[in-house]
CSV table of C-alpha atoms and ligand atoms in Angstrom, one decimal:
chain,number,residue,atom,x,y,z
C,19,MET,CA,94.5,101.3,-94.3
C,20,LYS,CA,97.1,101.6,-91.5
C,21,GLU,CA,95.3,99.1,-89.3
C,22,LYS,CA,95.1,96.6,-92.1
C,23,ILE,CA,98.8,96.7,-92.9
C,24,TYR,CA,99.8,96.5,-89.2
C,25,ASN,CA,97.4,93.6,-88.9
C,26,GLU,CA,99.1,91.9,-92.0
C,27,LEU,CA,102.4,92.5,-90.3
C,28,GLY,CA,101.2,90.6,-87.2
C,29,ILE,CA,100.2,93.5,-84.9
C,30,SER,CA,96.8,93.0,-83.2
C,31,GLU,CA,94.3,95.8,-83.0
C,32,LYS,CA,94.7,95.8,-79.2
C,33,VAL,CA,98.5,96.3,-79.4
C,34,LEU,CA,98.0,99.0,-82.1
C,35,ASN,CA,95.5,100.9,-80.0
C,36,TYR,CA,97.6,100.7,-76.9
C,37,SER,CA,100.6,101.9,-78.8
C,38,GLU,CA,98.7,104.8,-80.4
C,39,GLU,CA,97.4,105.8,-76.9
C,40,ILE,CA,101.0,105.8,-75.6
C,41,LEU,CA,102.1,107.9,-78.6
C,42,ASN,CA,99.4,110.5,-78.0
C,43,GLY,CA,101.0,111.3,-74.7
C,44,LEU,CA,104.5,111.8,-76.3
C,45,LYS,CA,103.7,114.6,-78.7
C,46,GLU,CA,105.6,117.3,-76.7
C,47,ARG,CA,108.7,115.1,-76.3
C,48,PHE,CA,108.7,114.2,-80.0
C,49,GLU,CA,108.4,117.9,-80.9
C,50,LYS,CA,111.5,118.6,-78.7
C,51,ILE,CA,113.4,115.9,-80.5
C,52,ASP,CA,112.4,117.4,-83.9
C,53,ARG,CA,113.6,120.8,-82.8
C,54,ILE,CA,117.0,119.4,-81.9
C,55,ALA,CA,117.1,117.4,-85.2
C,56,GLU,CA,116.3,120.6,-87.1
C,57,ILE,CA,119.2,122.5,-85.4
C,58,ASN,CA,121.6,119.7,-86.2
C,59,GLN,CA,120.4,119.3,-89.7
C,60,LEU,CA,121.1,123.0,-90.3
C,61,LYS,CA,124.5,122.7,-88.7
C,62,VAL,CA,125.4,119.9,-91.1
C,63,ILE,CA,124.1,121.7,-94.2
C,64,LYS,CA,125.9,124.9,-93.1
C,65,ALA,CA,129.2,123.0,-92.9
C,66,MET,CA,128.6,121.4,-96.3
C,67,GLN,CA,127.9,124.8,-97.9
C,68,LYS,CA,130.9,126.5,-96.1
C,69,ASN,CA,133.2,123.8,-97.4
C,70,ARG,CA,131.7,124.1,-100.9
C,71,LEU,CA,130.7,120.4,-101.1
C,72,ALA,CA,130.5,119.5,-104.8
C,73,ALA,CA,129.6,116.5,-107.0
C,74,GLU,CA,133.3,115.9,-107.7
C,75,HIS,CA,133.8,115.1,-104.0
C,76,PHE,CA,131.9,111.9,-104.5
C,77,GLU,CA,134.6,110.5,-106.7
C,78,SER,CA,136.9,107.7,-105.7
C,79,SER,CA,140.6,107.4,-105.0
C,80,THR,CA,142.9,104.4,-105.1
C,81,GLY,CA,146.5,103.5,-104.1
C,82,TYR,CA,148.0,106.1,-101.8
C,83,GLY,CA,144.9,108.3,-102.1
C,84,TYR,CA,146.9,111.5,-102.5
C,85,ASP,CA,144.8,114.6,-103.2
C,86,ASP,CA,141.5,113.0,-102.3
C,87,ALA,CA,139.4,116.1,-102.3
C,88,GLY,CA,136.3,114.3,-101.1
C,89,ARG,CA,138.1,112.9,-98.1
C,90,GLU,CA,139.6,116.3,-97.3
C,91,THR,CA,136.2,118.0,-97.6
C,92,LEU,CA,134.5,115.3,-95.5
C,93,GLU,CA,137.0,115.9,-92.7
C,94,LYS,CA,136.6,119.7,-92.9
C,95,ILE,CA,132.8,119.2,-92.7
C,96,TYR,CA,133.1,117.0,-89.6
C,97,ALA,CA,135.4,119.5,-87.9
C,98,ASP,CA,132.9,122.3,-88.5
C,99,VAL,CA,129.9,120.2,-87.4
C,100,PHE,CA,131.6,119.4,-84.1
C,101,GLY,CA,133.1,122.8,-83.6
C,102,ALA,CA,136.6,121.3,-83.8
C,103,GLU,CA,139.9,122.4,-85.4
C,104,ASP,CA,140.4,119.2,-87.4
C,105,ALA,CA,139.1,115.8,-88.0
C,106,LEU,CA,140.1,112.3,-89.1
C,107,VAL,CA,137.2,110.4,-90.7
C,108,ARG,CA,138.3,107.2,-92.3
C,109,PRO,CA,137.2,103.8,-93.5
C,110,THR,CA,140.5,102.5,-92.2
C,111,LEU,CA,139.3,103.4,-88.7
C,112,THR,CA,137.6,100.0,-88.7
C,113,CYS,CA,135.2,100.5,-85.7
C,114,GLY,CA,134.7,102.6,-82.6
C,115,THR,CA,137.1,100.6,-80.5
C,116,HIS,CA,139.8,101.1,-83.2
C,117,ALA,CA,139.2,104.9,-83.4
C,118,LEU,CA,139.4,105.1,-79.6
C,119,THR,CA,142.6,103.0,-79.7
C,120,VAL,CA,144.2,105.3,-82.2
C,121,ALA,CA,143.1,108.4,-80.3
C,122,LEU,CA,144.6,107.1,-77.0
C,123,SER,CA,147.8,105.5,-78.3
C,124,ALA,CA,148.6,108.4,-80.5
C,125,ASN,CA,148.6,110.9,-77.7
C,126,VAL,CA,150.3,109.1,-74.8
C,127,ARG,CA,153.9,108.0,-74.4
C,128,PRO,CA,155.6,105.4,-72.1
C,129,GLY,CA,155.4,106.7,-68.5
C,130,ASP,CA,152.2,108.6,-69.1
C,131,GLU,CA,149.0,107.8,-67.3
C,132,ILE,CA,145.4,107.7,-68.5
C,133,LEU,CA,142.6,108.6,-66.1
C,134,SER,CA,138.9,107.7,-66.3
C,135,PRO,CA,137.0,109.9,-63.9
C,136,VAL,CA,133.6,108.3,-64.7
C,137,GLY,CA,134.2,104.7,-63.7
C,138,LYS,CA,135.1,101.7,-65.9
C,139,PRO,CA,135.2,102.4,-69.6
C,140,TYR,CA,133.5,100.3,-72.3
C,141,ASP,CA,134.3,96.6,-72.3
C,142,THR,CA,136.5,96.5,-75.4
C,143,LEU,CA,138.7,99.4,-74.0
C,144,GLU,CA,139.7,97.3,-71.0
C,145,GLY,CA,141.9,95.3,-73.3
C,146,VAL,CA,143.1,98.3,-75.2
C,147,ILE,CA,144.2,100.1,-72.1
C,148,GLY,CA,145.3,97.0,-70.3
C,149,ILE,CA,142.9,97.1,-67.4
C,150,ARG,CA,142.6,93.4,-68.1
C,151,PRO,CA,145.7,91.7,-69.5
C,152,GLN,CA,145.7,91.8,-73.3
C,153,LYS,CA,148.5,91.4,-75.8
C,154,GLY,CA,149.4,94.7,-77.4
C,155,SER,CA,147.6,96.8,-74.7
C,156,LEU,CA,148.9,100.3,-73.7
C,157,ALA,CA,150.0,98.7,-70.4
C,158,GLU,CA,152.6,96.7,-72.3
C,159,TYR,CA,154.0,100.0,-73.6
C,160,GLY,CA,154.4,101.3,-70.1
C,161,VAL,CA,151.2,103.5,-70.0
C,162,THR,CA,149.5,103.3,-66.6
C,163,TYR,CA,145.8,103.7,-65.8
C,164,ALA,CA,143.8,105.2,-63.0
C,165,GLN,CA,140.1,105.2,-62.4
C,166,VAL,CA,137.8,107.2,-60.2
C,167,ASP,CA,134.2,105.9,-59.9
C,168,LEU,CA,131.2,108.1,-59.8
C,169,LEU,CA,129.7,108.7,-56.4
C,170,LYS,CA,126.7,106.6,-55.3
C,171,ASN,CA,124.3,109.4,-56.3
C,172,GLY,CA,125.9,109.6,-59.8
C,173,ASP,CA,127.8,112.8,-59.1
C,174,PHE,CA,131.5,113.2,-60.0
C,175,ASP,CA,133.9,112.4,-57.2
C,176,LEU,CA,135.7,115.8,-57.5
C,177,GLU,CA,137.9,115.2,-54.5
C,178,GLY,CA,138.8,111.7,-55.8
C,179,ILE,CA,139.5,113.1,-59.3
C,180,LYS,CA,141.7,115.9,-57.9
C,181,ASN,CA,143.7,113.4,-55.9
C,182,ALA,CA,144.1,111.0,-58.8
C,183,ILE,CA,145.5,113.7,-61.1
C,184,ASN,CA,149.3,113.6,-60.8
C,185,GLU,CA,152.4,114.6,-62.8
C,186,LYS,CA,152.0,111.5,-65.0
C,187,THR,CA,148.4,112.2,-65.9
C,188,LYS,CA,148.4,112.9,-69.7
C,189,LEU,CA,145.0,112.1,-70.9
C,190,VAL,CA,141.5,111.9,-69.3
C,191,THR,CA,139.0,109.6,-71.0
C,192,ILE,CA,135.3,110.4,-70.5
C,193,GLN,CA,132.6,108.1,-71.8
C,194,ARG,CA,129.4,109.9,-72.6
C,195,SER,CA,127.1,106.9,-72.9
C,196,LYS,CA,126.7,104.5,-70.0
C,197,GLY,CA,127.4,101.5,-72.3
C,198,TYR,CA,126.4,98.4,-70.2
C,199,GLU,CA,127.1,100.1,-66.9
C,200,PRO,CA,124.3,100.9,-64.5
C,201,ARG,CA,125.2,104.6,-64.3
C,202,LYS,CA,123.4,107.4,-66.1
C,203,THR,CA,124.6,108.7,-69.5
C,204,LEU,CA,126.3,112.1,-69.2
C,205,SER,CA,124.8,115.2,-70.8
C,206,VAL,CA,127.2,117.4,-72.8
C,207,GLU,CA,126.6,120.1,-70.1
C,208,ARG,CA,127.9,117.8,-67.4
C,209,ILE,CA,130.8,116.7,-69.5
C,210,GLY,CA,131.7,120.4,-69.9
C,211,GLU,CA,131.6,120.9,-66.1
C,212,LEU,CA,133.8,117.9,-65.6
C,213,ILE,CA,136.4,119.1,-68.2
C,214,ALA,CA,136.4,122.6,-66.6
C,215,PHE,CA,137.2,121.0,-63.2
C,216,ILE,CA,139.9,118.8,-64.6
C,217,LYS,CA,141.6,121.7,-66.4
C,218,SER,CA,141.4,123.8,-63.3
C,219,VAL,CA,143.5,121.1,-61.6
C,220,LYS,CA,145.9,120.5,-64.5
C,221,PRO,CA,145.4,122.7,-67.6
C,222,GLU,CA,147.5,120.8,-70.0
C,223,VAL,CA,145.8,117.4,-69.6
C,224,ILE,CA,144.1,116.1,-72.8
C,225,CYS,CA,140.4,115.5,-72.3
C,226,MET,CA,139.0,112.9,-74.7
C,227,VAL,CA,135.3,112.0,-75.0
C,228,ASP,CA,134.1,108.6,-76.1
C,229,ASN,CA,131.1,110.0,-78.0
C,230,CYS,CA,129.5,106.7,-79.1
C,231,TYR,CA,125.7,106.8,-79.4
C,232,GLY,CA,125.6,110.5,-78.3
C,233,GLU,CA,126.1,112.3,-81.6
C,234,PHE,CA,123.2,114.6,-82.5
C,235,VAL,CA,121.1,113.7,-79.5
C,236,GLU,CA,121.7,117.2,-78.1
C,237,GLU,CA,122.2,120.6,-79.7
C,238,ILE,CA,125.9,120.7,-78.9
C,239,GLU,CA,128.7,118.2,-78.9
C,240,PRO,CA,131.5,117.7,-76.2
C,241,THR,CA,134.1,119.5,-78.5
C,242,GLU,CA,132.0,122.6,-78.0
C,243,VAL,CA,132.4,122.5,-74.2
C,244,GLY,CA,136.1,122.0,-73.9
C,245,ALA,CA,136.8,118.4,-75.0
C,246,ASP,CA,140.1,118.2,-76.8
C,247,MET,CA,139.0,115.2,-78.8
C,248,CYS,CA,135.7,113.4,-79.5
C,249,VAL,CA,135.7,109.9,-80.9
C,250,GLY,CA,133.0,107.6,-82.3
C,251,SER,CA,131.9,105.0,-84.8
C,252,LEU,CA,130.3,105.5,-88.2
C,253,ILE,CA,128.1,102.5,-87.9
C,254,LYS,CA,126.4,104.4,-85.1
C,255,ASN,CA,124.7,107.8,-85.1
C,256,PRO,CA,127.0,109.9,-87.4
C,257,GLY,CA,127.1,107.4,-90.3
C,258,GLY,CA,123.4,107.9,-90.7
C,259,GLY,CA,123.0,104.2,-91.7
C,260,LEU,CA,124.8,104.8,-95.0
C,261,ALA,CA,128.4,104.6,-93.9
C,262,PRO,CA,129.3,100.9,-94.3
C,263,ILE,CA,132.4,101.1,-92.0
C,264,GLY,CA,134.5,103.7,-90.3
C,265,GLY,CA,135.3,105.9,-87.3
C,266,TYR,CA,136.0,109.5,-86.6
C,267,ILE,CA,138.2,111.6,-84.4
C,268,VAL,CA,137.6,115.3,-84.1
C,269,GLY,CA,139.4,117.9,-82.0
C,270,ARG,CA,142.5,119.9,-81.6
C,271,ALA,CA,144.6,120.0,-84.7
C,272,ASP,CA,147.8,118.8,-83.0
C,273,LEU,CA,146.1,115.9,-81.4
C,274,VAL,CA,144.3,114.9,-84.7
C,275,GLU,CA,147.7,115.0,-86.4
C,276,ASN,CA,149.1,112.6,-83.9
C,277,CYS,CA,146.2,110.3,-84.6
C,278,ALA,CA,146.8,110.5,-88.3
C,279,PHE,CA,150.5,109.7,-87.8
C,280,ARG,CA,149.5,106.7,-85.7
C,281,LEU,CA,146.8,105.5,-88.1
C,282,THR,CA,148.9,105.7,-91.2
C,283,ALA,CA,152.6,106.4,-90.5
C,284,PRO,CA,154.7,109.2,-88.9
C,285,GLY,CA,155.3,111.8,-91.5
C,286,LEU,CA,152.5,110.5,-93.8
C,287,GLY,CA,149.5,111.2,-91.6
C,288,LYS,CA,146.4,112.5,-93.3
C,289,GLU,CA,148.0,112.7,-96.8
C,290,VAL,CA,147.4,109.1,-97.5
C,291,GLY,CA,144.4,106.8,-97.3
C,292,ALA,CA,142.4,105.9,-100.4
C,293,THR,CA,138.7,106.1,-99.9
C,294,LEU,CA,137.7,103.4,-102.5
C,295,GLY,CA,134.5,105.1,-103.4
C,296,LEU,CA,133.1,105.6,-99.9
C,297,ASN,CA,133.1,109.4,-99.7
C,298,ARG,CA,129.6,109.8,-100.9
C,299,SER,CA,128.2,107.3,-98.4
C,300,PHE,CA,130.1,109.0,-95.6
C,301,ILE,CA,128.9,112.5,-96.6
C,302,GLN,CA,125.3,111.5,-97.4
C,303,GLY,CA,125.2,109.5,-94.2
C,304,LEU,CA,126.3,112.5,-92.2
C,305,PHE,CA,123.6,114.6,-94.0
C,306,LEU,CA,120.9,112.1,-92.8
C,307,ALA,CA,122.4,111.5,-89.4
C,308,PRO,CA,120.5,114.2,-87.4
C,309,VAL,CA,117.1,112.8,-88.6
C,310,VAL,CA,118.1,109.2,-88.2
C,311,THR,CA,119.3,109.8,-84.7
C,312,ALA,CA,116.0,111.6,-83.9
C,313,GLY,CA,114.1,108.5,-85.1
C,314,ALA,CA,116.1,106.2,-83.0
C,315,LEU,CA,115.5,108.5,-80.0
C,316,LYS,CA,111.8,108.5,-80.5
C,317,GLY,CA,111.9,104.7,-80.7
C,318,ALA,CA,113.7,104.5,-77.3
C,319,ILE,CA,111.3,106.9,-75.6
C,320,PHE,CA,108.2,105.1,-77.2
C,321,ALA,CA,109.6,101.7,-75.9
C,322,ALA,CA,110.2,103.0,-72.4
C,323,ASN,CA,106.7,104.3,-72.2
C,324,LEU,CA,105.1,101.2,-73.7
C,325,TYR,CA,106.9,98.8,-71.4
C,326,GLU,CA,106.9,100.9,-68.2
C,327,LYS,CA,103.2,101.1,-68.3
C,328,ALA,CA,103.0,97.4,-68.8
C,329,GLY,CA,105.0,97.0,-65.5
C,330,PHE,CA,108.6,96.6,-66.7
C,331,GLU,CA,111.4,98.7,-65.3
C,332,CYS,CA,113.1,100.8,-68.0
C,333,VAL,CA,116.5,102.5,-67.9
C,334,PRO,CA,116.3,105.4,-68.7
C,335,ASP,CA,112.7,105.5,-67.4
C,336,ALA,CA,109.8,106.8,-69.4
C,337,LYS,CA,110.1,110.4,-68.3
C,338,GLU,CA,113.8,110.9,-68.2
C,339,GLU,CA,115.8,113.3,-70.4
C,340,ARG,CA,117.9,111.5,-73.0
C,341,TYR,CA,121.6,111.9,-73.8
C,342,ASP,CA,122.1,108.8,-76.0
C,343,ILE,CA,119.9,106.4,-78.0
C,344,ILE,CA,120.3,103.3,-75.8
C,345,GLN,CA,117.3,101.9,-74.0
C,346,ALA,CA,117.3,99.0,-71.5
C,347,VAL,CA,114.1,97.1,-70.4
C,348,LYS,CA,114.2,94.6,-67.6
C,349,LEU,CA,112.1,91.8,-68.9
C,350,GLY,CA,112.3,89.7,-65.8
C,351,SER,CA,112.4,86.2,-67.4
C,352,PRO,CA,114.4,84.4,-70.1
C,353,GLU,CA,111.1,83.9,-72.0
C,354,GLY,CA,110.5,87.7,-72.0
C,355,LEU,CA,114.0,88.4,-73.3
C,356,ILE,CA,113.7,85.8,-76.0
C,357,ALA,CA,110.2,87.0,-77.1
C,358,PHE,CA,111.4,90.7,-77.2
C,359,CYS,CA,114.3,89.8,-79.4
C,360,LYS,CA,112.2,87.6,-81.7
C,361,GLY,CA,109.8,90.6,-82.2
C,362,ILE,CA,112.6,93.0,-83.1
C,363,GLN,CA,114.0,90.5,-85.6
C,364,ALA,CA,110.5,89.8,-87.1
C,365,GLY,CA,110.0,93.5,-87.7
C,366,ALA,CA,113.3,94.0,-89.6
C,367,PRO,CA,113.6,94.8,-93.3
C,368,VAL,CA,116.4,92.2,-93.6
C,369,ASP,CA,116.5,88.6,-92.2
C,370,SER,CA,113.0,89.0,-90.8
C,371,TYR,CA,112.3,85.3,-91.2
C,372,VAL,CA,115.2,84.3,-89.0
C,373,THR,CA,114.5,83.3,-85.3
C,374,PRO,CA,117.2,84.5,-82.9
C,375,GLU,CA,118.4,81.9,-80.4
C,376,PRO,CA,120.5,82.4,-77.2
C,377,TRP,CA,124.1,81.2,-77.7
C,378,PRO,CA,127.3,81.1,-75.5
C,379,MET,CA,129.1,84.2,-76.9
C,380,PRO,CA,132.8,84.3,-76.2
C,381,GLY,CA,133.7,86.6,-73.4
C,382,TYR,CA,130.3,86.4,-71.7
C,383,HIS,CA,129.6,84.2,-68.6
C,384,SER,CA,126.1,83.3,-69.8
C,385,ASP,CA,124.2,82.8,-73.1
C,386,VAL,CA,123.4,85.9,-75.0
C,387,ILE,CA,120.6,86.6,-77.4
C,388,MET,CA,120.8,89.2,-80.2
C,389,ALA,CA,118.4,90.5,-82.8
C,390,ALA,CA,119.5,92.5,-85.8
C,391,GLY,CA,118.1,92.6,-89.3
C,392,ALA,CA,120.6,95.1,-90.6
C,393,PHE,CA,121.8,96.4,-94.0
C,394,ILE,CA,125.3,96.8,-92.5
C,395,GLN,CA,126.7,94.0,-90.3
C,396,GLY,CA,126.7,94.9,-86.6
C,397,SER,CA,125.3,98.4,-87.3
C,398,SER,CA,123.7,99.6,-84.1
C,399,ILE,CA,122.2,102.8,-85.6
C,400,GLU,CA,119.9,100.2,-87.2
C,401,LEU,CA,117.3,98.7,-84.9
C,402,SER,CA,119.1,96.1,-82.9
C,403,ALA,CA,118.7,94.4,-79.5
C,404,ASP,CA,120.7,92.1,-77.3
C,405,GLY,CA,120.8,90.8,-73.7
C,406,PRO,CA,122.5,88.3,-71.5
C,407,LEU,CA,120.4,85.4,-70.2
C,408,TYR,CA,120.7,86.1,-66.5
C,409,PRO,CA,118.6,88.2,-64.1
C,410,PRO,CA,117.1,90.8,-64.5
C,411,TYR,CA,117.0,89.6,-68.1
C,412,ALA,CA,117.5,93.1,-69.4
C,413,VAL,CA,117.4,93.8,-73.1
C,414,TYR,CA,119.5,96.6,-74.4
C,415,PHE,CA,118.4,98.0,-77.7
C,416,GLN,CA,118.9,101.0,-79.9
C,417,GLY,CA,118.6,102.4,-83.4
C,418,GLY,CA,116.1,102.4,-86.2
C,419,LEU,CA,117.0,104.1,-89.4
C,420,THR,CA,113.5,105.5,-89.6
C,421,TRP,CA,111.1,106.2,-86.7
C,422,TYR,CA,108.4,104.1,-88.4
C,423,HIS,CA,110.6,101.1,-88.5
C,424,ALA,CA,111.6,101.6,-84.8
C,425,LYS,CA,107.9,101.8,-84.0
C,426,LEU,CA,107.1,98.6,-85.9
C,427,GLY,CA,110.0,96.7,-84.3
C,428,ILE,CA,109.0,97.7,-80.8
C,429,MET,CA,105.4,96.9,-81.4
C,430,LYS,CA,106.4,93.5,-82.8
C,431,SER,CA,108.4,92.9,-79.6
C,432,PHE,CA,105.4,93.8,-77.5
C,433,GLN,CA,103.1,91.6,-79.6
C,434,GLU,CA,105.5,88.7,-79.1
C,435,MET,CA,105.4,89.2,-75.4
C,436,VAL,CA,101.6,89.2,-75.5
C,437,ASN,CA,101.5,86.1,-77.7
C,438,ALA,CA,103.8,84.4,-75.2
C,439,GLY,CA,101.4,85.2,-72.4
C,440,LEU,CA,103.9,87.5,-70.7
C,441,ILE,CA,101.7,90.6,-71.0
C,442,ASN,CA,98.0,90.5,-70.6
C,443,MET,CA,96.3,93.2,-72.7
C,444,GLY,CA,93.3,93.0,-70.5
C,445,ASP,CA,95.3,94.4,-67.6
C,446,LEU,CA,96.3,97.4,-69.7
C,447,GLU,CA,92.9,98.4,-71.0
C,448,ARG,CA,91.0,100.8,-68.7
G,501,PLP,C1,130.0,100.9,-79.3
G,501,PLP,C2,130.9,101.6,-78.3
G,501,PLP,C3,132.2,101.5,-78.4
G,501,PLP,C4,133.0,100.6,-79.4
G,501,PLP,O1,132.6,100.7,-80.7
G,501,PLP,P1,132.7,99.4,-81.7
G,501,PLP,O2,132.4,100.0,-83.0
G,501,PLP,O3,131.7,98.4,-81.2
G,501,PLP,O4,134.1,98.9,-81.6
G,501,PLP,C5,133.0,102.2,-77.5
G,501,PLP,N1,132.4,102.9,-76.5
G,501,PLP,C6,131.0,103.0,-76.4
G,501,PLP,C7,130.4,103.8,-75.3
G,501,PLP,C8,130.2,102.3,-77.3
G,501,PLP,O5,128.9,102.4,-77.2
């Protein structure tokens, strides 16, 4: 039965057998992922019970949104899940970049300095901070920026960080995921060590973590190891695929209050902000998020094993411990990159009949190809892939709302590579 449906979906017997063989070797790793998902699922349910989540919280608010009990309960649940004092979880935080912008700009003042001790932050933040000139950047408001890169071996440059911290240093921004940088993703444990070091140099400095793609991958979150604020997007892990928009900021109550004053207005803060019927999607999405994240993680590990054995370099590699859901595969040729993305698209529940084509995306110095057949536009907790058309022709992909969809999409990508003559199944059978 299973073989027949896979076959009808365009997966050959050879690719299916090869995939199942790879999966047989991943049982222990998948069990570990399930154990973490179970812990996070229990944490979420515990927070929902503690805050007496009730059907009335799924009701809508309009206008000013005063007394929106659903919104207030959602924020208390987030705070508890992340082990934080308070939370701001809003549809008006339009994306991850916006949530990070609010968290930064709400907590610095002219003359203050922001420090990144882990190298260059995510692309969009360069404009926010003013690392590259951008109208409205924090640099225009007299906020300066300092950066300390990781050492060649990936360690923190503790001496450099110590020297970079000065009387102006107000906030340290730590990006958990590697984004598109070649460095490794940071584990929560390493983030904790870094924060402890920074606080030993200057106790009052605010430590903020860009938590994008890291939520629920481990048993603990950065707010549980000393981060003053954790920030992320709801169309990634914590939205569970159901949140149609949104961002979150969790952390110290005084800092979250500053964020609320920046997001709405000084004095109004968290009291306003109609939720227009979205509370249920946010809450139910958080409920599903631990399991959704686990599925995406299994997909990433499956792909790394599938492709590495076929001779493609993967980052992280097939064996490595995971701290986020992103997988990169160096496909080595434009044809490979295009075939991979075609396969992901063809395996999608939405827009499966569309063929992705490379195009000159603004801000990139080469054509880019993207695959996404998503229920929510741009959602990257849904299975999605993209890559720039220059060597090493690496594809970056992530997501999958269910493990079985991630599996199908990755198998489709592999099948496309085989069909294009870029992988020879004969070489893999022995
Ligand atoms: C996705 C991401 C962001 C930005 O989020 P958007 O929702 O795309 O604006 C910031 N930092 C990291 C590490 C990310 O992965």
